[in-house]
Tab-separated table of C-alpha atoms and ligand atoms in Angstrom:
chain	number	residue	atom	x	y	z
A	1	MET	CA	-70.605	-60.511	117.721
A	2	ALA	CA	-66.772	-60.375	116.985
A	3	SER	CA	-65.470	-57.628	119.133
A	4	LYS	CA	-63.855	-54.459	117.347
A	5	SER	CA	-60.179	-54.714	117.134
A	6	PHE	CA	-59.005	-51.160	117.145
A	7	GLN	CA	-55.758	-49.730	115.694
A	8	SER	CA	-53.769	-46.624	116.332
A	9	PRO	CA	-55.264	-43.486	114.568
A	10	LYS	CA	-54.033	-43.382	111.012
A	11	GLY	CA	-50.787	-42.129	110.770
A	12	MET	CA	-50.228	-42.063	114.068
A	13	PRO	CA	-47.720	-44.716	114.823
A	14	ASP	CA	-46.861	-46.513	118.237
A	15	ILE	CA	-43.163	-46.304	118.903
A	16	LEU	CA	-42.711	-49.794	119.849
A	17	PRO	CA	-40.255	-51.397	122.786
A	18	GLN	CA	-37.618	-51.917	119.816
A	19	ASP	CA	-37.470	-48.670	118.550
A	20	GLN	CA	-36.725	-47.042	122.097
A	21	ALA	CA	-33.086	-47.161	122.295
A	22	TYR	CA	-32.808	-45.162	118.650
A	23	TRP	CA	-35.531	-42.312	120.368
A	24	GLU	CA	-33.509	-42.516	123.427
A	25	LYS	CA	-30.422	-41.994	122.000
A	26	VAL	CA	-31.980	-38.630	120.014
A	27	ARG	CA	-33.094	-37.356	122.845
A	28	LYS	CA	-29.843	-38.114	125.139
A	29	ILE	CA	-28.017	-36.400	122.332
A	30	VAL	CA	-30.235	-33.531	122.164
A	31	LYS	CA	-30.242	-32.841	126.010
A	32	ASP	CA	-26.488	-33.400	126.181
A	33	LEU	CA	-25.655	-30.935	123.540
A	34	SER	CA	-28.653	-28.054	124.620
A	35	GLY	CA	-26.482	-27.877	127.584
A	36	ILE	CA	-23.225	-27.192	125.775
A	37	TYR	CA	-24.437	-24.889	123.809
A	38	GLY	CA	-26.183	-23.073	126.277
A	39	PHE	CA	-29.810	-23.729	125.301
A	40	SER	CA	-32.802	-24.303	128.172
A	41	ARG	CA	-35.594	-26.079	127.751
A	42	ILE	CA	-39.509	-25.117	127.104
A	43	ASP	CA	-41.982	-26.949	126.932
A	44	THR	CA	-45.400	-25.282	125.341
A	45	PRO	CA	-48.985	-26.826	125.213
A	46	ILE	CA	-49.659	-29.297	123.141
A	47	VAL	CA	-53.021	-26.928	121.525
A	48	GLU	CA	-52.666	-23.607	121.332
A	49	ASP	CA	-55.211	-20.820	120.175
A	50	THR	CA	-56.195	-21.543	116.780
A	51	ALA	CA	-55.302	-17.873	115.419
A	52	LEU	CA	-51.712	-18.122	116.605
A	53	PHE	CA	-50.551	-20.298	114.082
A	54	GLU	CA	-52.729	-18.403	111.834
A	55	ARG	CA	-51.401	-15.366	112.242
A	56	GLY	CA	-47.875	-16.977	113.199
A	57	THR	CA	-47.461	-19.910	110.658
A	58	GLY	CA	-49.447	-17.836	108.105
A	59	GLU	CA	-53.125	-18.595	107.157
A	60	ALA	CA	-52.070	-18.795	103.056
A	61	THR	CA	-49.696	-21.895	104.125
A	62	GLU	CA	-50.296	-25.762	103.807
A	63	VAL	CA	-49.563	-26.329	107.405
A	64	VAL	CA	-52.203	-23.758	108.351
A	65	SER	CA	-54.903	-23.750	105.357
A	66	LYS	CA	-54.807	-27.605	105.424
A	67	GLN	CA	-53.319	-29.983	107.803
A	68	MET	CA	-54.478	-28.734	110.971
A	69	TYR	CA	-56.458	-30.116	113.951
A	70	SER	CA	-58.563	-27.473	115.079
A	71	PHE	CA	-61.906	-27.901	117.601
A	72	LYS	CA	-64.111	-25.637	119.271
A	73	THR	CA	-63.771	-26.444	123.010
A	74	LYS	CA	-66.999	-26.741	125.322
A	75	GLY	CA	-66.347	-23.156	126.632
A	76	GLY	CA	-65.771	-21.806	123.198
A	77	TYR	CA	-62.550	-21.737	122.632
A	78	ASN	CA	-60.938	-22.321	119.237
A	79	LEU	CA	-57.757	-24.453	119.845
A	80	THR	CA	-55.387	-26.532	117.546
A	81	LEU	CA	-52.862	-29.305	117.949
A	82	ARG	CA	-49.606	-28.260	117.680
A	83	PRO	CA	-48.643	-28.566	113.795
A	84	GLU	CA	-45.314	-27.172	114.425
A	85	GLY	CA	-43.814	-24.884	117.510
A	86	THR	CA	-42.011	-21.938	116.435
A	87	PRO	CA	-45.283	-19.605	117.157
A	88	SER	CA	-45.703	-21.237	120.608
A	89	ILE	CA	-41.788	-20.381	121.138
A	90	ALA	CA	-43.010	-16.874	120.168
A	91	ARG	CA	-46.389	-16.536	122.244
A	92	ALA	CA	-44.673	-17.704	125.201
A	93	TYR	CA	-41.876	-15.582	125.361
A	94	ILE	CA	-43.815	-12.366	124.702
A	95	GLN	CA	-46.318	-13.954	127.054
A	96	HIS	CA	-44.067	-14.515	129.893
A	97	GLY	CA	-41.641	-10.752	129.121
A	98	MET	CA	-38.427	-12.916	128.619
A	99	ILE	CA	-37.761	-10.118	126.501
A	100	ASN	CA	-36.216	-8.835	130.136
A	101	LEU	CA	-33.776	-12.113	130.570
A	102	PRO	CA	-29.772	-11.875	129.467
A	103	HIS	CA	-30.552	-11.918	125.718
A	104	PRO	CA	-29.720	-13.823	123.260
A	105	LEU	CA	-32.256	-16.284	124.677
A	106	LYS	CA	-31.768	-19.988	123.739
A	107	LEU	CA	-34.655	-22.560	124.142
A	108	TYR	CA	-35.008	-26.217	123.363
A	109	TYR	CA	-37.848	-28.164	123.267
A	110	ILE	CA	-38.930	-31.619	122.276
A	111	GLY	CA	-42.050	-33.168	121.745
A	112	PRO	CA	-45.143	-34.692	119.408
A	113	PHE	CA	-46.529	-32.180	117.018
A	114	PHE	CA	-49.675	-33.437	114.436
A	115	ARG	CA	-50.623	-32.241	110.693
A	116	HIS	CA	-53.209	-33.645	108.855
A	117	GLU	CA	-51.108	-34.872	106.186
A	118	GLN	CA	-51.438	-38.185	103.676
A	119	PRO	CA	-49.331	-40.745	105.704
A	120	GLN	CA	-46.477	-41.335	103.424
A	121	SER	CA	-42.837	-43.177	103.927
A	122	GLY	CA	-41.713	-40.162	106.679
A	123	ARG	CA	-45.041	-38.451	106.523
A	124	PHE	CA	-46.891	-39.062	109.745
A	125	ARG	CA	-50.119	-36.725	111.363
A	126	GLN	CA	-48.251	-37.090	114.715
A	127	PHE	CA	-44.727	-37.286	114.736
A	128	HIS	CA	-41.816	-35.751	116.677
A	129	GLN	CA	-39.659	-32.731	116.414
A	130	PHE	CA	-36.810	-31.419	118.655
A	131	GLY	CA	-36.326	-27.557	117.715
A	132	PHE	CA	-33.709	-24.641	118.962
A	133	GLU	CA	-34.472	-21.313	118.618
A	134	ILE	CA	-32.181	-18.533	119.668
A	135	ILE	CA	-34.196	-15.120	120.160
A	136	GLY	CA	-32.937	-11.464	119.791
A	137	GLU	CA	-29.757	-11.451	117.657
A	138	LYS	CA	-29.847	-10.339	114.330
A	139	SER	CA	-25.975	-11.956	113.422
A	140	PRO	CA	-25.674	-14.271	111.124
A	141	VAL	CA	-23.267	-15.886	113.147
A	142	LEU	CA	-26.043	-17.166	114.908
A	143	ASP	CA	-27.506	-18.854	111.543
A	144	ALA	CA	-24.300	-20.439	111.431
A	145	GLN	CA	-24.700	-21.708	114.895
A	146	ILE	CA	-27.874	-22.947	114.471
A	147	ILE	CA	-26.695	-25.425	111.175
A	148	GLN	CA	-23.846	-26.029	113.329
A	149	ILE	CA	-25.544	-27.485	115.975
A	150	PHE	CA	-27.669	-29.289	114.104
A	151	LEU	CA	-25.092	-31.045	112.383
A	152	THR	CA	-23.236	-31.989	115.264
A	153	ILE	CA	-26.761	-34.121	116.483
A	154	CYS	CA	-26.695	-35.574	113.452
A	155	GLU	CA	-23.022	-36.354	113.270
A	156	ASN	CA	-23.394	-37.582	117.204
A	157	LEU	CA	-26.313	-39.298	115.898
A	158	GLY	CA	-24.076	-41.388	113.512
A	159	LEU	CA	-25.558	-40.430	110.531
A	160	LYS	CA	-23.257	-39.670	107.212
A	161	ASN	CA	-24.035	-38.114	103.982
A	162	LEU	CA	-25.722	-35.436	104.686
A	163	SER	CA	-26.428	-32.356	102.653
A	164	ILE	CA	-27.076	-28.564	103.867
A	165	HIS	CA	-29.712	-26.495	101.393
A	166	LEU	CA	-29.646	-22.973	101.657
A	167	ASN	CA	-31.208	-19.777	100.367
A	168	SER	CA	-32.207	-16.314	101.368
A	169	ILE	CA	-35.929	-15.569	101.015
A	170	GLY	CA	-35.475	-11.561	101.884
A	171	CYS	CA	-36.978	-9.095	104.016
A	172	PRO	CA	-40.285	-7.289	103.887
A	173	SER	CA	-38.419	-4.397	102.348
A	174	CYS	CA	-36.941	-6.424	99.763
A	175	ARG	CA	-39.087	-9.435	98.899
A	176	PRO	CA	-42.445	-7.395	97.763
A	177	GLU	CA	-40.241	-6.604	94.417
A	178	TYR	CA	-39.320	-10.067	94.483
A	179	ARG	CA	-42.814	-11.373	94.656
A	180	LYS	CA	-44.229	-9.083	91.886
A	181	VAL	CA	-41.682	-10.165	89.534
A	182	LEU	CA	-42.422	-13.545	90.120
A	183	LYS	CA	-45.964	-12.965	89.889
A	184	ASP	CA	-45.604	-11.791	86.555
A	185	TRP	CA	-43.434	-14.503	85.251
A	186	LEU	CA	-45.777	-17.064	86.591
A	187	GLY	CA	-48.950	-15.388	85.650
A	188	ALA	CA	-48.078	-15.370	81.958
A	189	LYS	CA	-47.147	-18.981	82.193
A	190	SER	CA	-50.071	-20.571	84.347
A	191	LYS	CA	-51.444	-22.798	81.971
A	192	LYS	CA	-48.712	-25.333	82.614
A	193	LEU	CA	-48.575	-24.940	86.231
A	194	CYS	CA	-50.627	-27.242	88.430
A	195	LEU	CA	-54.166	-26.053	89.518
A	196	ASP	CA	-52.596	-25.719	93.719
A	197	CYS	CA	-49.775	-23.751	91.774
A	198	ARG	CA	-52.705	-21.407	89.856
A	199	VAL	CA	-54.161	-20.437	92.916
A	200	ARG	CA	-51.021	-19.733	95.181
A	201	ILE	CA	-49.808	-17.159	92.302
A	202	LYS	CA	-52.513	-15.440	93.626
A	203	LYS	CA	-52.101	-15.934	96.993
A	204	ASN	CA	-48.386	-16.475	97.551
A	205	PRO	CA	-46.661	-16.689	94.745
A	206	LEU	CA	-42.778	-17.552	96.419
A	207	ARG	CA	-44.255	-21.117	97.364
A	208	VAL	CA	-44.779	-21.946	93.691
A	209	LEU	CA	-41.512	-22.327	93.539
A	210	ASP	CA	-41.751	-25.266	96.234
A	211	CYS	CA	-44.541	-27.257	94.449
A	212	LYS	CA	-43.618	-31.025	94.468
A	213	ASP	CA	-45.629	-31.621	90.777
A	214	GLU	CA	-42.788	-32.369	88.235
A	215	LYS	CA	-44.757	-30.013	85.537
A	216	CYS	CA	-44.284	-27.136	87.950
A	217	LYS	CA	-40.925	-28.159	88.871
A	218	GLN	CA	-39.644	-28.280	85.357
A	219	MET	CA	-41.276	-24.674	84.492
A	220	ILE	CA	-39.685	-23.295	87.705
A	221	ASN	CA	-36.310	-24.184	86.888
A	222	GLY	CA	-36.501	-20.638	84.706
A	223	ALA	CA	-38.101	-18.189	87.198
A	224	PRO	CA	-36.547	-15.354	88.113
A	225	ASN	CA	-33.541	-15.695	91.280
A	226	ILE	CA	-34.653	-14.392	94.622
A	227	ILE	CA	-30.852	-13.749	95.454
A	228	ASP	CA	-30.778	-11.219	92.262
A	229	TYR	CA	-33.534	-9.196	94.130
A	230	LEU	CA	-32.259	-8.914	97.954
A	231	CYS	CA	-31.584	-5.619	99.445
A	232	SER	CA	-28.316	-4.914	100.666
A	233	ASP	CA	-29.115	-5.835	104.426
A	234	CYS	CA	-30.318	-9.297	103.152
A	235	LYS	CA	-27.527	-9.353	100.779
A	236	THR	CA	-24.611	-9.072	103.355
A	237	HIS	CA	-26.268	-11.081	105.685
A	238	PHE	CA	-26.234	-13.903	103.476
A	239	LYS	CA	-22.830	-13.475	102.039
A	240	LYS	CA	-21.290	-13.102	105.662
A	241	LEU	CA	-23.511	-16.558	106.849
A	242	LEU	CA	-21.800	-18.284	103.675
A	243	GLU	CA	-18.563	-17.096	104.961
A	244	PHE	CA	-18.609	-18.258	108.732
A	245	LEU	CA	-19.915	-21.748	106.841
A	246	ASP	CA	-16.915	-21.840	105.044
A	247	GLU	CA	-14.885	-21.182	107.799
A	248	LEU	CA	-16.840	-23.789	109.614
A	249	GLU	CA	-15.962	-26.297	106.441
A	250	ILE	CA	-20.289	-27.045	106.299
A	251	PRO	CA	-20.214	-27.838	102.856
A	252	TYR	CA	-23.597	-26.359	101.419
A	253	PHE	CA	-25.815	-25.897	98.626
A	254	ILE	CA	-27.662	-22.736	97.423
A	255	SER	CA	-30.806	-23.336	96.488
A	256	PRO	CA	-32.568	-20.368	94.954
A	257	PHE	CA	-36.040	-21.967	94.936
A	258	LEU	CA	-35.860	-23.281	98.701
A	259	VAL	CA	-38.202	-21.064	100.226
A	260	ARG	CA	-40.187	-23.421	103.073
A	261	GLY	CA	-43.989	-23.953	103.916
A	262	LEU	CA	-44.087	-20.905	106.616
A	263	ASP	CA	-44.806	-17.652	106.446
A	264	TYR	CA	-42.728	-16.422	108.887
A	265	TYR	CA	-39.037	-16.676	107.770
A	266	THR	CA	-36.849	-13.318	106.527
A	267	LYS	CA	-33.518	-14.293	105.181
A	268	THR	CA	-32.072	-17.053	106.098
A	269	VAL	CA	-33.634	-20.438	104.770
A	270	PHE	CA	-32.297	-24.080	105.144
A	271	GLU	CA	-33.359	-27.457	105.033
A	272	VAL	CA	-31.180	-30.764	105.613
A	273	PHE	CA	-31.785	-34.074	103.363
A	274	SER	CA	-30.258	-37.532	103.557
A	275	ASP	CA	-27.841	-38.154	100.469
A	276	ALA	CA	-29.571	-41.028	99.609
A	277	GLY	CA	-30.520	-40.800	96.238
A	278	GLU	CA	-34.420	-40.934	96.825
A	279	GLU	CA	-36.635	-39.688	93.914
A	280	ASP	CA	-38.641	-37.941	96.142
A	281	PRO	CA	-35.989	-36.854	99.306
A	282	VAL	CA	-37.793	-35.347	102.885
A	283	ALA	CA	-36.297	-32.729	104.743
A	284	LEU	CA	-34.670	-34.247	108.135
A	285	GLY	CA	-35.118	-30.979	109.374
A	286	GLY	CA	-35.360	-26.781	108.504
A	287	GLY	CA	-35.470	-23.864	109.714
A	288	GLY	CA	-34.551	-20.164	108.712
A	289	ARG	CA	-34.404	-16.408	110.258
A	290	TYR	CA	-37.478	-15.258	111.625
A	291	ASP	CA	-37.098	-11.291	112.612
A	292	VAL	CA	-40.864	-10.352	112.199
A	293	LEU	CA	-42.590	-12.820	114.251
A	294	ILE	CA	-42.423	-12.233	117.519
A	295	SER	CA	-43.440	-8.182	116.447
A	296	ASP	CA	-46.694	-9.503	114.399
A	297	LEU	CA	-47.416	-11.473	117.545
A	298	GLY	CA	-47.541	-8.554	119.410
A	299	GLY	CA	-44.231	-8.228	120.887
A	300	LYS	CA	-41.113	-5.837	120.633
A	301	ASP	CA	-39.009	-5.860	117.348
A	302	THR	CA	-37.370	-8.900	118.022
A	303	SER	CA	-34.519	-10.928	115.868
A	304	ALA	CA	-34.807	-14.445	115.944
A	305	VAL	CA	-33.402	-17.907	114.216
A	306	GLY	CA	-34.051	-21.644	114.658
A	307	ALA	CA	-34.685	-24.735	113.302
A	308	ALA	CA	-36.171	-27.932	113.938
A	309	PHE	CA	-35.801	-31.623	113.251
A	310	GLY	CA	-38.202	-34.695	112.926
A	311	ILE	CA	-37.425	-37.600	114.871
A	312	GLU	CA	-39.002	-40.269	113.139
A	313	ARG	CA	-37.214	-38.978	109.726
A	314	LEU	CA	-33.602	-39.476	111.650
A	315	VAL	CA	-34.264	-42.569	113.364
A	316	ASN	CA	-35.557	-44.220	109.788
A	317	LEU	CA	-32.243	-42.711	108.427
A	318	MET	CA	-30.213	-44.417	111.858
A	319	LYS	CA	-31.648	-47.361	110.916
A	320	LYS	CA	-31.147	-47.845	107.080
A	321	GLN	CA	-27.537	-46.387	107.750
A	322	GLN	CA	-27.220	-49.159	110.738
A	323	VAL	CA	-25.832	-46.567	113.246
A	324	LYS	CA	-24.895	-49.045	116.476
A	325	LEU	CA	-26.334	-48.715	119.251
A	326	SER	CA	-25.332	-48.963	122.893
A	327	GLN	CA	-26.745	-52.186	124.222
A	328	ARG	CA	-27.158	-52.186	128.083
A	329	PRO	CA	-25.068	-54.657	129.453
A	330	ALA	CA	-26.152	-57.754	130.234
A	331	PRO	CA	-26.498	-58.316	134.586
A	332	LYS	CA	-23.586	-60.249	136.026
A	333	VAL	CA	-25.035	-62.059	138.821
A	334	PHE	CA	-28.721	-63.878	138.329
A	335	LEU	CA	-31.328	-64.557	141.395
A	336	VAL	CA	-32.332	-67.968	141.135
A	337	HIS	CA	-35.360	-68.524	143.679
A	338	LEU	CA	-37.129	-71.842	144.953
A	339	GLY	CA	-40.485	-72.175	146.816
A	340	ASP	CA	-42.664	-69.209	147.380
A	341	LEU	CA	-40.752	-67.830	150.671
A	342	GLY	CA	-37.640	-67.983	148.079
A	343	LYS	CA	-39.087	-66.217	145.573
A	344	VAL	CA	-40.834	-63.366	147.935
A	345	LYS	CA	-37.017	-63.164	149.527
A	346	SER	CA	-35.778	-62.709	146.310
A	347	LEU	CA	-37.796	-60.128	144.816
A	348	LYS	CA	-36.863	-57.504	148.115
A	349	LEU	CA	-33.132	-58.678	147.109
A	350	PHE	CA	-33.304	-57.666	143.639
A	351	ASN	CA	-34.423	-54.099	145.421
A	352	ASP	CA	-31.767	-54.189	147.911
A	353	LEU	CA	-28.935	-55.440	145.339
A	354	TYR	CA	-30.410	-52.209	143.169
A	355	ARG	CA	-29.735	-49.867	145.727
A	356	ALA	CA	-26.802	-50.983	146.388
A	357	GLY	CA	-25.934	-50.518	142.632
A	358	ILE	CA	-25.991	-53.714	141.539
A	359	ILE	CA	-28.444	-54.553	138.437
A	360	ALA	CA	-29.493	-58.589	139.141
A	361	GLY	CA	-30.945	-61.106	136.043
A	362	GLU	CA	-34.038	-62.178	137.598
A	363	ALA	CA	-37.253	-64.631	135.921
A	364	PHE	CA	-39.952	-64.967	138.437
A	365	GLY	CA	-42.269	-65.954	136.576
A	366	LYS	CA	-40.287	-69.223	136.609
A	367	ASP	CA	-40.390	-71.605	139.254
A	368	SER	CA	-37.999	-74.556	137.466
A	369	ILE	CA	-34.537	-74.157	138.566
A	370	LYS	CA	-33.227	-75.667	135.713
A	371	SER	CA	-35.088	-73.035	133.083
A	372	GLN	CA	-33.515	-70.245	135.786
A	373	PHE	CA	-29.911	-71.441	135.137
A	374	LYS	CA	-30.416	-71.706	131.418
A	375	ILE	CA	-31.127	-67.724	131.588
A	376	ALA	CA	-28.966	-67.197	133.639
A	377	ASP	CA	-26.189	-68.796	131.397
A	378	ARG	CA	-27.582	-67.544	128.449
A	379	ILE	CA	-26.817	-63.875	129.564
A	380	GLY	CA	-23.575	-64.620	130.879
A	381	ALA	CA	-23.994	-64.101	134.426
A	382	LYS	CA	-21.140	-64.830	136.861
A	383	PHE	CA	-22.455	-65.718	139.538
A	384	SER	CA	-26.403	-66.748	140.429
A	385	LEU	CA	-27.696	-66.143	143.970
A	386	ILE	CA	-29.991	-68.898	145.207
A	387	LEU	CA	-32.674	-68.625	147.567
A	388	GLY	CA	-34.789	-71.459	148.457
A	389	GLN	CA	-36.919	-71.916	151.953
A	390	GLN	CA	-34.098	-73.161	153.732
A	391	GLU	CA	-32.217	-69.882	152.627
A	392	ALA	CA	-34.902	-67.392	153.187
A	393	LEU	CA	-35.439	-69.285	156.836
A	394	ASP	CA	-31.785	-68.581	157.414
A	395	ASN	CA	-31.480	-65.235	156.234
A	396	ALA	CA	-28.836	-66.472	154.049
A	397	VAL	CA	-28.147	-66.918	150.234
A	398	ILE	CA	-26.185	-69.419	147.915
A	399	LEU	CA	-23.312	-67.560	145.882
A	400	ARG	CA	-22.482	-70.182	142.862
A	401	ASP	CA	-19.664	-69.170	140.867
A	402	MET	CA	-21.096	-69.970	137.460
A	403	GLU	CA	-18.277	-70.977	136.000
A	404	SER	CA	-16.472	-73.470	138.334
A	405	GLY	CA	-19.888	-74.512	139.983
A	406	VAL	CA	-18.641	-73.808	143.225
A	407	GLN	CA	-21.397	-72.444	145.748
A	408	GLU	CA	-21.118	-70.835	149.203
A	409	VAL	CA	-23.583	-70.440	151.765
A	410	ILE	CA	-23.795	-66.153	152.600
A	411	PRO	CA	-25.687	-64.135	155.169
A	412	LEU	CA	-28.686	-61.957	153.205
A	413	PRO	CA	-26.938	-58.859	155.097
A	414	ASN	CA	-23.433	-59.143	153.556
A	415	ILE	CA	-24.538	-60.451	149.771
A	416	ALA	CA	-24.076	-57.260	147.828
A	417	VAL	CA	-20.572	-56.638	149.441
A	418	GLU	CA	-19.461	-60.325	149.026
A	419	VAL	CA	-20.829	-59.593	144.779
A	420	LYS	CA	-19.296	-56.451	144.813
A	421	LYS	CA	-16.053	-57.910	145.545
A	422	ARG	CA	-16.199	-60.572	143.357
A	423	LEU	CA	-17.305	-58.918	140.411
A	424	ARG	CA	-14.286	-57.196	140.981
A	425	LYS	CA	-11.891	-60.069	141.092
A	426	VAL	CA	-13.543	-61.101	137.909
A	427	VAL	CA	-12.666	-57.467	136.436
A	428	ILE	CA	-9.093	-57.915	137.637
A	429	LYS	CA	-8.711	-61.459	136.672
A	430	LYS	CA	-9.505	-61.068	132.597
B	1	HAM	P1	-40.751	-27.939	109.024
B	1	HAM	O1	-39.940	-28.028	108.008
B	1	HAM	O2	-42.160	-27.912	108.810
B	1	HAM	O3	-40.438	-26.799	110.155
B	1	HAM	O4	-40.607	-29.062	109.910
B	1	HAM	C1	-39.389	-29.463	110.290
B	1	HAM	C2	-39.131	-30.695	110.574
B	1	HAM	O5	-40.285	-31.896	111.182
B	1	HAM	C3	-39.157	-30.966	108.732
B	1	HAM	O6	-37.849	-31.367	108.110
B	1	HAM	C4	-39.568	-32.783	109.160
B	1	HAM	O7	-38.487	-33.582	109.385
B	1	HAM	C5	-40.711	-32.682	110.632
B	1	HAM	N1	-41.832	-32.994	109.781
B	1	HAM	C6	-42.586	-31.901	108.968
B	1	HAM	N2	-43.556	-32.519	109.131
B	1	HAM	C7	-43.854	-34.021	109.416
B	1	HAM	C8	-44.830	-34.969	109.250
B	1	HAM	N3	-45.994	-34.731	108.655
B	1	HAM	N4	-43.947	-36.345	109.555
B	1	HAM	C9	-42.818	-36.537	110.056
B	1	HAM	N5	-42.336	-35.450	110.161
B	1	HAM	C10	-42.539	-34.511	109.982
B	1	HAM	C11	-40.857	-26.228	111.633
B	1	HAM	O8	-41.664	-26.596	112.084
B	1	HAM	C12	-39.966	-25.294	111.866
B	1	HAM	N6	-41.007	-24.770	112.993
B	1	HAM	C13	-38.569	-24.980	112.262
B	1	HAM	C14	-37.930	-23.766	112.213
B	1	HAM	C15	-37.909	-23.752	113.792
B	1	HAM	N7	-37.886	-22.445	111.955
B	1	HAM	C16	-37.555	-22.064	112.943
B	1	HAM	N8	-37.292	-22.468	113.822
């Protein structure tokens, strides 16, 4: 019987070696900028209490109602593979008494997340996000700073032609009125909506504004605009945010129907898109303010704002926009071995050189000296270090200048110093 060939789970792709340089670039830029902007890293578990997402992300959201990987443990606990990071951050903030730390508290995270979605371009079941959260400040200047950080990350990644879509979805004091007006407006037209939206009208009418169905999209064009229903606090907050963005010369679109798919947002919401003109563009990242999440989860009244970006989508765009990646420089020195003793000594020499700060190339798997020299030529090595039976016994190595072909015998203990000296000369000669 032929043995079964395994595949990675649907929607959970491998990140292959040829893509790692893109991921490394993202991780490095996120790490560097988090330091510059004063964010500390936090890692929360991949699984959390299911109720955390039900209460935090919101039971009526698609993420919670349709996309969670939930299971019962042998001990009888209901756990869920985290579909997003913000509730976990709020949980950790409360659990560890972070309220006693200096504020605003700036935290960032990076890692895998899980949503049971239909896999398609830019949509996976295991994907990766990095997120930044600023906890303990009401001021819109921090909403602007979050947007600024994400744009700086995209810029440092070499990405171009991005657009920011912004909205304010009010707060618990002004949103109910808008919700009611919208519900009445949608109710009168419910027959023209998709089946999902007919249910949404009752449970969460704002979510209809976000529907991707063409019929629904057409219809909501005439819907009442939330900006007209904001209370004075939310209005001032939004106005100030726009002023800050203008001052930072960050262009944006005000998108009155941008509501985001998670329940905890208050006031500012935003998403970043690439302007590639795709028919159904996917957001590279998104976020907003969440002034009541921490108190809803049992903490003190604490304002917060944050956002997260999807790394797969950024990497995809980096490829599309042909972002240049820095290449690891090829080794300038190549180890050539002859015979078993030479091979063993070369294996040790590789590490000794590394400890002395010299990265060497090698082909330990190849015994033919001809093929080893071929590789040395191909990578453009300046010198080869040849170790055969005789050299191994003499505790020496032959240093060959690859350009002139001149060879010298050097005592093995001196080789690192000699190589460094010669490499310096090569640089000076140029
Ligand atoms: P979100 O919009 O659900 O927000 O996800 C943020 C980003 O994660 C998306 O813009 C997208 O790039 C990526 N993403 C989401 N789902 C998938 C998927 N199935 N496949 C690939 N990429 C995906 C949040 O998660 C919030 N926690 C952001 C936030 C932080 N708000 C405040 N603080």
